[in-house]
Each structure stands twice: as C-alpha cells, then as structure tokens.
Coordinates of C-alpha atoms in Angstrom, one line a residue:
M1 CA 4.4 -23.3 34.2
S2 CA 8.2 -24.1 34.2
S3 CA 7.4 -27.3 32.2
L4 CA 5.5 -25.3 29.6
M5 CA 8.3 -22.7 29.3
K6 CA 10.8 -25.5 28.7
Q7 CA 8.6 -26.8 25.9
L8 CA 8.2 -23.4 24.3
T9 CA 11.9 -22.6 24.5
R10 CA 13.4 -26.0 23.5
K11 CA 16.0 -25.3 20.8
K12 CA 17.6 -27.2 18.0
L13 CA 20.0 -26.4 15.2
P14 CA 18.5 -27.1 11.7
S15 CA 18.9 -30.7 10.9
D16 CA 20.3 -32.0 7.6
L17 CA 18.2 -35.2 7.9
T18 CA 15.5 -33.8 5.7
A19 CA 17.6 -31.6 3.5
K20 CA 19.9 -34.6 2.6
D21 CA 17.3 -35.7 0.0
L22 CA 17.5 -32.4 -1.9
A23 CA 19.8 -32.0 -4.8
K24 CA 23.0 -30.0 -4.1
C25 CA 23.1 -28.1 -7.4
L26 CA 23.1 -24.3 -6.8
S27 CA 26.3 -22.2 -7.1
A28 CA 27.0 -18.7 -5.7
L29 CA 26.0 -17.2 -9.1
D30 CA 22.7 -19.2 -9.0
L31 CA 21.9 -17.9 -5.5
T32 CA 22.8 -14.3 -6.5
L33 CA 20.5 -14.5 -9.6
L34 CA 17.8 -16.1 -7.4
G35 CA 18.0 -13.1 -5.1
I36 CA 17.9 -10.6 -8.0
G37 CA 15.1 -12.6 -9.5
A38 CA 13.0 -12.1 -6.3
I39 CA 14.0 -8.5 -5.6
I40 CA 13.7 -6.8 -9.0
G41 CA 10.0 -6.9 -9.8
T42 CA 7.0 -5.3 -8.2
G43 CA 9.1 -2.8 -6.3
I44 CA 10.9 -1.2 -9.2
F45 CA 8.1 -1.6 -11.7
V46 CA 5.1 -0.5 -9.5
L47 CA 5.9 0.7 -6.0
T48 CA 8.5 3.2 -7.1
G49 CA 5.8 5.3 -8.7
V50 CA 3.2 4.8 -6.0
A51 CA 5.6 5.8 -3.2
A52 CA 6.8 8.8 -5.1
A53 CA 3.3 10.1 -6.0
T54 CA 1.6 9.5 -2.7
Q55 CA 4.2 9.4 0.1
A56 CA 7.7 10.8 -0.7
G57 CA 7.9 12.7 -4.0
P58 CA 11.3 12.8 -5.6
A59 CA 12.7 12.0 -2.1
V60 CA 11.6 8.4 -2.8
I61 CA 15.3 7.8 -3.5
L62 CA 15.9 8.5 0.2
S63 CA 13.1 6.0 1.0
F64 CA 15.0 3.4 -0.9
V65 CA 18.3 4.4 0.9
V66 CA 16.6 4.1 4.3
S67 CA 15.0 0.7 3.4
G68 CA 18.3 -0.4 1.9
I69 CA 20.3 0.4 5.0
A70 CA 17.8 -1.5 7.2
C71 CA 18.0 -4.5 4.8
A72 CA 21.8 -4.3 4.8
F73 CA 21.9 -5.0 8.5
A74 CA 19.4 -7.9 8.1
A75 CA 21.3 -9.2 5.1
L76 CA 24.5 -9.4 7.1
A77 CA 22.7 -11.2 9.8
Y78 CA 21.2 -13.7 7.3
A79 CA 24.7 -14.2 5.8
E80 CA 26.2 -15.0 9.2
L81 CA 23.4 -17.4 10.2
S82 CA 23.1 -19.1 6.8
A83 CA 26.8 -19.8 6.9
S84 CA 27.0 -21.0 10.5
V85 CA 23.5 -22.4 11.3
G86 CA 22.5 -23.5 7.8
G87 CA 19.3 -25.5 7.1
T88 CA 16.5 -25.0 4.7
G89 CA 14.2 -23.0 6.9
S90 CA 15.6 -19.5 6.6
A91 CA 14.6 -17.2 9.5
Y92 CA 12.4 -20.0 10.9
G93 CA 15.5 -22.3 11.4
Y94 CA 17.6 -19.5 12.8
S95 CA 14.9 -18.6 15.3
Y96 CA 14.6 -22.3 16.3
A97 CA 18.3 -22.3 17.2
A98 CA 18.4 -18.9 18.9
F99 CA 15.0 -18.5 20.7
G100 CA 13.4 -21.9 20.8
E101 CA 10.4 -23.7 19.2
F102 CA 7.6 -21.2 20.0
I103 CA 9.3 -18.2 18.5
A104 CA 10.4 -20.4 15.6
W105 CA 6.8 -21.4 14.9
I106 CA 5.6 -17.8 15.0
I107 CA 8.2 -16.7 12.5
G108 CA 7.6 -19.8 10.3
W109 CA 3.8 -19.0 10.3
D110 CA 4.7 -15.4 9.5
L111 CA 6.9 -16.5 6.5
I112 CA 4.1 -18.7 5.2
L113 CA 1.9 -15.5 5.1
E114 CA 4.7 -13.4 3.5
Y115 CA 5.5 -15.8 0.7
G116 CA 2.0 -17.1 0.0
V117 CA 0.3 -13.8 -0.2
S118 CA 3.2 -12.3 -2.2
V119 CA 3.0 -14.9 -4.9
A120 CA -0.8 -14.5 -5.3
A121 CA -0.7 -10.7 -5.2
V122 CA 2.1 -10.5 -7.8
A123 CA 0.2 -12.9 -10.0
N124 CA -2.7 -10.4 -10.0
G125 CA -0.3 -7.7 -11.2
W126 CA 1.3 -10.1 -13.8
S127 CA -2.2 -10.8 -15.1
G128 CA -2.9 -7.2 -15.8
Y129 CA 0.3 -6.7 -17.8
F130 CA -0.1 -9.9 -19.7
N131 CA -3.7 -9.1 -20.7
N132 CA -2.5 -5.6 -21.8
A133 CA 0.0 -7.3 -24.1
L134 CA -2.7 -9.6 -25.5
T135 CA -5.0 -6.6 -26.0
A136 CA -2.2 -4.8 -28.0
M137 CA -2.2 -7.8 -30.3
G138 CA -5.9 -7.7 -30.7
I139 CA -6.6 -10.9 -28.7
G140 CA -7.3 -9.5 -25.2
L141 CA -9.4 -11.6 -22.7
P142 CA -12.8 -10.4 -21.6
D143 CA -13.1 -8.8 -18.2
F144 CA -15.0 -11.7 -16.6
L145 CA -11.9 -13.9 -17.3
T146 CA -9.4 -11.4 -15.8
K147 CA -11.3 -10.4 -12.6
G148 CA -12.4 -12.3 -9.5
P149 CA -16.1 -12.4 -8.3
D150 CA -15.6 -9.3 -6.1
A151 CA -14.5 -7.2 -9.1
G152 CA -17.5 -8.3 -11.2
G153 CA -15.8 -11.2 -13.0
I154 CA -15.8 -15.0 -12.7
I155 CA -12.1 -15.8 -12.3
N156 CA -8.7 -14.3 -13.1
I157 CA -7.6 -16.9 -15.5
P158 CA -4.0 -15.5 -16.3
A159 CA -3.2 -15.1 -12.6
A160 CA -4.2 -18.6 -11.7
A161 CA -2.6 -20.1 -14.9
I162 CA 0.9 -18.5 -14.3
I163 CA 1.0 -20.0 -10.8
L164 CA 0.2 -23.4 -12.2
I165 CA 2.9 -23.1 -14.9
L166 CA 5.5 -22.1 -12.2
M167 CA 4.3 -25.1 -10.2
A168 CA 5.2 -27.4 -13.0
M169 CA 8.6 -25.8 -13.3
L170 CA 9.4 -26.3 -9.6
I171 CA 8.2 -29.9 -9.7
I172 CA 10.6 -30.7 -12.6
G173 CA 13.6 -29.6 -10.6
V174 CA 15.2 -26.6 -8.9
K175 CA 18.2 -26.5 -11.2
Q176 CA 15.9 -26.2 -14.3
S177 CA 13.9 -23.5 -12.4
A178 CA 17.2 -21.6 -11.7
R179 CA 18.0 -21.6 -15.4
L180 CA 14.6 -20.2 -16.2
N181 CA 15.1 -17.6 -13.5
A182 CA 18.5 -16.6 -15.0
G183 CA 17.0 -16.1 -18.4
M184 CA 14.2 -13.9 -17.1
V185 CA 16.7 -11.9 -14.9
F186 CA 18.7 -11.2 -18.1
I187 CA 15.5 -9.9 -19.9
K188 CA 14.4 -7.6 -17.1
L189 CA 18.0 -6.2 -16.6
L190 CA 18.1 -5.5 -20.3
T191 CA 14.8 -3.5 -20.1
I192 CA 16.1 -1.6 -17.1
T193 CA 19.3 -0.7 -19.0
V194 CA 17.1 0.5 -21.9
F195 CA 15.1 2.7 -19.5
I196 CA 18.2 4.2 -18.0
G197 CA 19.7 4.9 -21.4
V198 CA 16.6 6.7 -22.7
A199 CA 15.9 8.6 -19.4
L200 CA 19.4 10.1 -19.3
F201 CA 18.5 12.2 -22.4
H202 CA 15.2 13.4 -21.1
I203 CA 16.1 14.8 -17.6
H204 CA 14.3 17.9 -16.3
P205 CA 15.8 19.1 -13.0
A206 CA 12.7 21.2 -12.3
N207 CA 10.8 18.0 -11.6
W208 CA 12.8 17.7 -8.4
T209 CA 11.3 20.9 -7.0
P210 CA 10.1 20.5 -4.4
F211 CA 12.3 17.5 -3.6
M212 CA 10.6 16.5 -0.3
P213 CA 7.0 17.6 -0.6
F214 CA 5.7 15.3 2.2
G215 CA 8.5 15.8 4.7
W216 CA 10.1 13.0 6.7
F217 CA 7.0 11.6 8.4
T218 CA 3.4 12.7 9.0
T219 CA 0.2 10.9 9.9
T220 CA -2.9 12.3 8.1
P221 CA -6.3 12.7 9.8
D222 CA -7.6 9.6 8.1
G223 CA -4.7 7.5 9.6
K224 CA -2.5 7.4 6.4
T225 CA 1.2 7.8 6.9
V226 CA 3.2 9.9 4.4
G227 CA 6.8 11.2 4.1
V228 CA 10.2 9.7 3.4
L229 CA 10.0 7.2 6.3
A230 CA 6.5 6.1 5.4
G231 CA 7.7 5.7 1.8
A232 CA 10.6 3.6 3.2
S233 CA 8.0 1.2 4.9
L234 CA 6.2 0.9 1.6
V235 CA 9.1 0.4 -0.8
F236 CA 10.5 -2.1 1.7
F237 CA 8.4 -4.5 -0.3
A238 CA 10.9 -3.9 -3.1
Y239 CA 13.6 -5.7 -1.1
V240 CA 11.5 -8.7 -0.1
G241 CA 13.3 -11.6 -1.8
F242 CA 17.0 -11.6 -0.7
D243 CA 15.9 -13.6 2.3
A244 CA 14.6 -16.2 -0.1
V245 CA 18.2 -17.0 -0.9
S246 CA 18.6 -18.4 2.6
T247 CA 15.8 -20.9 2.0
A248 CA 18.0 -22.4 -0.7
V249 CA 20.9 -23.3 1.6
G250 CA 19.9 -26.9 1.6
E251 CA 20.5 -27.1 -2.1
A252 CA 23.7 -25.0 -2.3
K253 CA 26.9 -26.7 -3.4
N254 CA 29.0 -24.9 -0.8
P255 CA 26.5 -23.2 1.5
Q256 CA 29.0 -21.7 4.0
R257 CA 30.6 -19.8 1.1
D258 CA 27.8 -19.4 -1.5
A259 CA 24.9 -18.3 0.7
P260 CA 26.6 -15.1 2.1
I261 CA 27.7 -14.2 -1.4
G262 CA 24.3 -14.7 -2.9
I263 CA 22.5 -12.7 -0.2
L264 CA 24.9 -9.7 0.0
A265 CA 25.6 -9.5 -3.8
S266 CA 21.9 -9.5 -4.8
L267 CA 21.0 -6.9 -2.2
V268 CA 23.9 -4.5 -3.1
F269 CA 23.2 -4.8 -6.8
C270 CA 19.5 -4.2 -6.5
T271 CA 19.8 -1.3 -4.1
I272 CA 22.0 0.5 -6.6
I273 CA 19.5 -0.2 -9.4
Y274 CA 16.6 1.1 -7.3
I275 CA 18.3 4.4 -6.5
I276 CA 19.3 5.0 -10.1
V277 CA 15.9 4.1 -11.5
S278 CA 13.8 6.0 -8.9
G279 CA 16.0 9.1 -9.4
L280 CA 15.7 9.1 -13.2
L281 CA 12.0 8.3 -13.0
T282 CA 11.2 11.4 -10.9
L283 CA 13.6 13.5 -13.1
I284 CA 11.9 12.8 -16.5
V285 CA 8.3 13.3 -15.3
S286 CA 6.6 14.9 -12.3
Y287 CA 6.2 12.6 -9.3
K288 CA 2.5 13.6 -9.3
D289 CA 2.0 11.6 -12.6
L290 CA 3.4 8.3 -11.3
N291 CA 0.5 6.9 -9.3
V292 CA -0.3 4.3 -12.0
P293 CA 0.1 0.5 -12.2
S294 CA 3.1 0.7 -14.5
P295 CA 5.0 4.0 -13.7
V296 CA 8.2 3.1 -15.6
A297 CA 6.3 2.3 -18.9
H298 CA 3.9 5.2 -18.3
A299 CA 6.8 7.7 -17.9
L300 CA 8.3 6.6 -21.2
L301 CA 5.0 7.1 -22.9
Q302 CA 4.8 10.6 -21.3
I303 CA 8.1 11.6 -23.0
G304 CA 7.0 10.0 -26.3
V305 CA 9.3 7.0 -26.4
N306 CA 6.7 4.4 -27.2
W307 CA 9.0 1.6 -28.3
A308 CA 10.9 1.8 -25.0
S309 CA 7.6 1.7 -23.1
A310 CA 6.5 -1.5 -24.9
L311 CA 9.9 -3.1 -24.2
V312 CA 9.7 -2.2 -20.5
A313 CA 6.2 -3.7 -20.4
T314 CA 7.7 -6.9 -21.7
G315 CA 10.3 -6.7 -19.0
V316 CA 7.6 -6.3 -16.4
I317 CA 6.1 -9.6 -17.5
A318 CA 9.4 -11.4 -17.2
G319 CA 10.3 -9.6 -14.0
L320 CA 7.1 -10.5 -12.1
S321 CA 7.5 -14.1 -13.3
T322 CA 10.8 -14.5 -11.6
V323 CA 9.5 -12.8 -8.4
M324 CA 6.7 -15.4 -8.3
L325 CA 9.0 -18.3 -9.1
V326 CA 11.5 -17.5 -6.3
L327 CA 8.9 -16.6 -3.6
Y328 CA 6.9 -19.8 -4.5
Y329 CA 10.1 -21.8 -4.2
A330 CA 10.8 -20.2 -0.8
L331 CA 7.3 -21.0 0.5
T332 CA 7.7 -24.7 -0.3
R333 CA 11.1 -24.9 1.4
I334 CA 9.7 -23.2 4.6
L335 CA 6.9 -25.7 4.7
F336 CA 9.4 -28.5 4.0
S337 CA 11.6 -27.5 6.9
M338 CA 8.7 -27.0 9.4
A339 CA 7.2 -30.4 8.5
G340 CA 10.6 -32.0 8.9
D341 CA 10.6 -30.7 12.5
G342 CA 7.1 -32.1 13.1
L343 CA 5.4 -28.8 13.5
L344 CA 3.4 -29.4 10.3
P345 CA 2.1 -32.7 8.9
K346 CA 4.9 -34.9 7.4
F347 CA 3.1 -34.7 4.0
F348 CA 4.9 -31.4 3.4
S349 CA 8.4 -32.9 3.8
V350 CA 8.1 -35.8 1.4
V351 CA 10.7 -35.6 -1.4
N352 CA 10.1 -37.2 -4.8
K353 CA 12.9 -39.7 -5.5
K354 CA 13.0 -38.9 -9.2
T355 CA 13.0 -35.1 -9.2
H356 CA 14.5 -34.5 -5.7
T357 CA 11.8 -31.9 -5.0
P358 CA 8.9 -31.9 -2.5
V359 CA 6.3 -32.5 -5.2
K360 CA 3.2 -32.9 -2.9
N361 CA 4.1 -29.7 -1.0
T362 CA 4.6 -27.8 -4.3
I363 CA 1.2 -29.0 -5.7
V364 CA -0.8 -28.0 -2.6
C365 CA 0.9 -24.6 -2.5
G366 CA 0.3 -24.0 -6.2
V367 CA -3.4 -25.0 -6.1
V368 CA -4.1 -22.9 -3.0
M369 CA -2.3 -19.8 -4.4
A370 CA -3.9 -20.2 -7.8
I371 CA -7.3 -20.2 -6.3
M372 CA -6.4 -17.1 -4.2
A373 CA -5.0 -15.3 -7.2
G374 CA -7.9 -16.2 -9.4
M375 CA -10.8 -15.5 -7.0
V376 CA -9.7 -13.0 -4.3
P377 CA -8.6 -9.4 -4.6
L378 CA -5.4 -9.3 -2.6
G379 CA -4.6 -5.6 -2.5
V380 CA -5.2 -5.2 1.3
L381 CA -3.7 -8.6 2.2
A382 CA -0.5 -7.7 0.3
E383 CA 0.2 -5.0 2.8
L384 CA 0.8 -7.8 5.3
V385 CA 3.9 -8.9 3.4
N386 CA 6.0 -5.9 4.6
I387 CA 5.1 -6.3 8.3
G388 CA 5.7 -10.0 8.2
T389 CA 9.1 -9.6 6.5
L390 CA 10.2 -6.9 8.9
A391 CA 9.2 -9.1 11.9
A392 CA 11.4 -11.8 10.4
F393 CA 14.3 -9.5 10.0
V394 CA 14.1 -8.3 13.6
L395 CA 14.3 -11.9 14.8
V396 CA 17.2 -12.8 12.5
C397 CA 19.2 -9.8 13.7
G398 CA 18.2 -10.7 17.3
G399 CA 19.2 -14.3 16.6
V400 CA 22.8 -13.3 15.8
I401 CA 23.0 -11.6 19.2
V402 CA 21.6 -14.5 21.1
L403 CA 23.7 -17.2 19.4
R404 CA 26.9 -15.2 19.9
K405 CA 26.1 -15.2 23.6
T406 CA 24.8 -18.8 24.0
K407 CA 27.1 -20.5 21.4
P408 CA 30.2 -18.4 21.2
N409 CA 32.3 -21.3 19.9
M410 CA 30.1 -22.2 17.0
P411 CA 32.0 -22.1 13.7
R412 CA 31.2 -18.9 11.8
P413 CA 32.6 -19.0 8.2
F414 CA 31.1 -15.5 7.8
K415 CA 30.7 -13.1 10.7
M416 CA 29.1 -9.6 10.9
P417 CA 31.8 -7.0 11.6
F418 CA 31.9 -4.5 14.5
G419 CA 30.7 -7.0 17.2
F420 CA 27.1 -6.4 18.3
V421 CA 26.7 -2.9 16.8
L422 CA 25.3 -4.0 13.4
P423 CA 22.8 -6.6 14.6
I424 CA 21.5 -4.2 17.2
L425 CA 21.1 -1.5 14.5
G426 CA 19.3 -4.1 12.4
V427 CA 16.8 -4.8 15.2
L428 CA 16.2 -1.1 15.8
S429 CA 15.9 0.0 12.1
C430 CA 13.6 -2.8 11.1
G431 CA 11.5 -2.4 14.2
M432 CA 11.1 1.3 13.5
L433 CA 9.9 0.6 9.9
I434 CA 7.1 -1.5 11.4
L435 CA 6.0 1.5 13.5
F436 CA 5.7 3.6 10.3
L437 CA 3.1 1.1 8.8
P438 CA -0.7 1.9 9.1
M439 CA -2.4 0.6 12.3
F440 CA -4.9 -1.6 10.5
T441 CA -2.0 -3.5 8.8
M442 CA -0.7 -4.3 12.3
M443 CA -4.2 -5.4 13.4
R444 CA -4.6 -7.8 10.5
F445 CA -1.1 -9.2 11.2
V446 CA -2.1 -9.9 14.9
V447 CA -5.2 -11.8 13.7
W448 CA -3.0 -14.0 11.5
L449 CA -0.6 -14.7 14.4
L450 CA -3.6 -15.6 16.7
V451 CA -4.7 -18.3 14.1
G452 CA -1.1 -19.6 14.2
L453 CA -1.2 -19.8 18.0
V454 CA -4.2 -22.0 17.9
I455 CA -2.6 -24.4 15.4
Y456 CA 0.6 -24.5 17.4
F457 CA -1.0 -25.5 20.7
M458 CA -3.6 -27.8 19.1
Y459 CA -1.1 -29.7 16.8
S460 CA 2.5 -28.5 16.5
K461 CA 3.5 -28.6 20.2
R462 CA 2.4 -32.2 20.6
N463 CA 3.9 -33.4 17.3
S464 CA 7.2 -31.7 17.4
L465 CA 10.2 -34.0 17.0
L466 CA 11.7 -32.5 20.2
A467 CA 8.5 -33.4 22.1
R468 CA 8.9 -37.0 21.0

C-alpha cells in the first residue's frame, strides 16, 4: 500500500523540455485578449437571459458578482502559480507540483472534458446564429443540414465546419491565431458598446420590481435549483476562459510577468462588462422575456431598435468564434502537457518543426469535436463544463496553500496578498458553487471521472516519466 501511495503522490514541477519547441511569441496584451476572447461569448450573449428568466430575475447582476468574486480568488491563485510554477498544463501542471501525479491526472482528465465539450457545445450555438444570418440573406440551410440525427436532421454542417476552420488556424500558428482573436475581440466589444449606448436611452426602472423574485437559493420539487446563488452557478460558465490564459504560459515572451497580467486583466475587464450588460438588459425589458437563445438581440428587437439587434447578432457570431478558438487552443495544450509527462501517448506532444505547433494533436481534437458538434446534441453535456471548471479552481487554490507549505523558498514573482486567507476563500467559494449545481450534473461528472480512473491505472501510471 505504501508503494502505491508513493506512486500516486509522486510530484514534479512542469518541465520545459516539451515546451521548449513552442514559439515564444505572446505578449501580455496577447494573453489579455486571449482571456477576453474566451470569456466574452456564450455567457454574455446567452446565459445572461436564461439565468435572469429562470433563476435570478434582475438580481442576476448579483449572480455575476458572486461568481466574479469566486473567480477572483481563483484568478489570483492562477496568477501566482503561472508565474512561479509555469508550464503549459495550467491546473494540471500546478496539481502535479502540489498534490502529485494521481490528482494531476484527475484534474487533467477533468480539463479535457471542460474544454472539449465547451468547444462542441459553443459550435452548436454558433451554428444557429450563423444560419439565422444566412436566412436573413435568403440563403438559409435546410434543417437536415443544421441538426444532428437526434433532432431529426443528418448533420449540423455549420457547427462541424467552424471547428475545422479553427483547426486550420491553430495549425498555421499560435501568433496568427492570436491576431485573428484580437480582431474578433474588437468586433464583439464594439457590438457590446452599441448595446450599452442604445440601452441607456430605453431604461424602465419598473422592470426591476421585484428585484429578487426567486430569493437567494431554493430547490424546487423537481430537483431544479433557483435563486441568486443557483444563478451564480449557472452564469459561472460565463467566466470559463480566463484559466485558458495559463495554458499559454509556454508560449509567452515573459511568462512570469505576462501571465498574471493576462489572467487578472481579462477577468476584471469582463466582470465589469457582465455587470453593466446584465443590469441594462433587465432594465430595458422584463426578465420574464429573456429565456431565449439570443437575449441581447431579442431585447433590442423588443424596444424596436432593429439595426442594433442585427449588429449584436453579428457580434455574437464573432464572439462565439473567439470562445471556440481559445478553448480549442487550451485543449490541445493540456493534451500536449499530459503527453509530455507520459500520462497520454507521445503522439499528442509531437511539435511540427515548421509551424511550432502540435499539429497531430490539433487535428485529432478538431476531428473529434467536429463530429460531436455535427452529430450530438450537447445541451446536457455542456452542464458538465461548470462543475469541471469549479473542481479545477478548487485544486488551484488548494495548490497555492500546499506549495507555500512544502516549497516556501520557491521564487514567486507574483504572490497572492493576505497570506492564506484568499486561497482558502477560493477553495470555499468555488466548492460552495459546486453544491448549488443539480445532483444529476454531479452524477454525470462522477461517471466521467471513473472512466479516467480506468485509463490512469491501465496506461498512465505505468507510462509516466516519473515511473520510468
């Protein structure tokens, strides 16, 4: 038993041996825009309305504040570990250094689910907006080409196609992808600015009465959770993305300085945007009317500003594209890092000498996610993203505590203030948000982890570089 425990808890700092082949080309601004690109998307354009209509009412702004505070603790922890521990594996690499190989594998397997399902799910949403735009131009695709078999179609062509296009971008090079992301970020920030400018002149304070119709937290007889805290667990999806910045540390020009800036700047900026937009959204129309796929565009139609609604719809297409690009990128770098440690086949860590990107890894991920997006309805699976992310955040905050105890002399270019107070608050706040999720979401997450355990004991434990 003691021998097994030693194997499961063997630790290592992320190695630069595999990351050395990646191009060091990303600045602090690139990393900040990478974070904004991943964060501003589905959350602000879709979940804001759903959470307001079904869980929190106008108090959805408090849901964003609660989620933002929990994310702030996690972001500070990510900033400290990305600057001191480094590596390309994000929470996976930090867990390897703090807790050992077994927990690192669990969190890496968790992140694969988080990023893979996120990309495929967002692609489905992107497809709907894209086909709406085609329909407005009179060239809309028939239903059987925009729905999977379970929905009465053959394949969701736009969903699969956008993933393959992004695959080509990532193969070409990360710097080129970062430039595309920067352009898309500019477009969606412009559309958000237009929405704010229009909404300011159509405010009806009566729409905030009652302000908190669902209270703080309640479980309905059918098992559904409602209230501000339940809304916080849902809109937490809106913040998924800033952790993707930490997967780019291996390609940052000055990771000790640039990674903390990128993580914290993107989170602070997006939190402010979310609070402003959700507040205005529930002020210009009743929260009861926002349970629609595109609440921001829908609200502008409700107040009769059609041109702004069309512009916002365009911004949604750009916004969801950047979300997919960054999460896709993060998935390939997680696999790259795990394969470099021997926990996955070496195939995933091979870097193309010409493009300095893991081409084989990127192609496999793209093909699998394109099939998922084209053929499988992912609404239920997408709920797993939040619980997976929250679990990662708990371990990252815990990793700060453990590493300060076990490696007190480790250089820390950036350090969370107030000693152990903030990382402990991060563990507690993110852990509590997990408890506000539906029980069936937790059960599906457990099934995914059990599959991961089988793979670890059948393959990863034996092939780990530390085992050799």
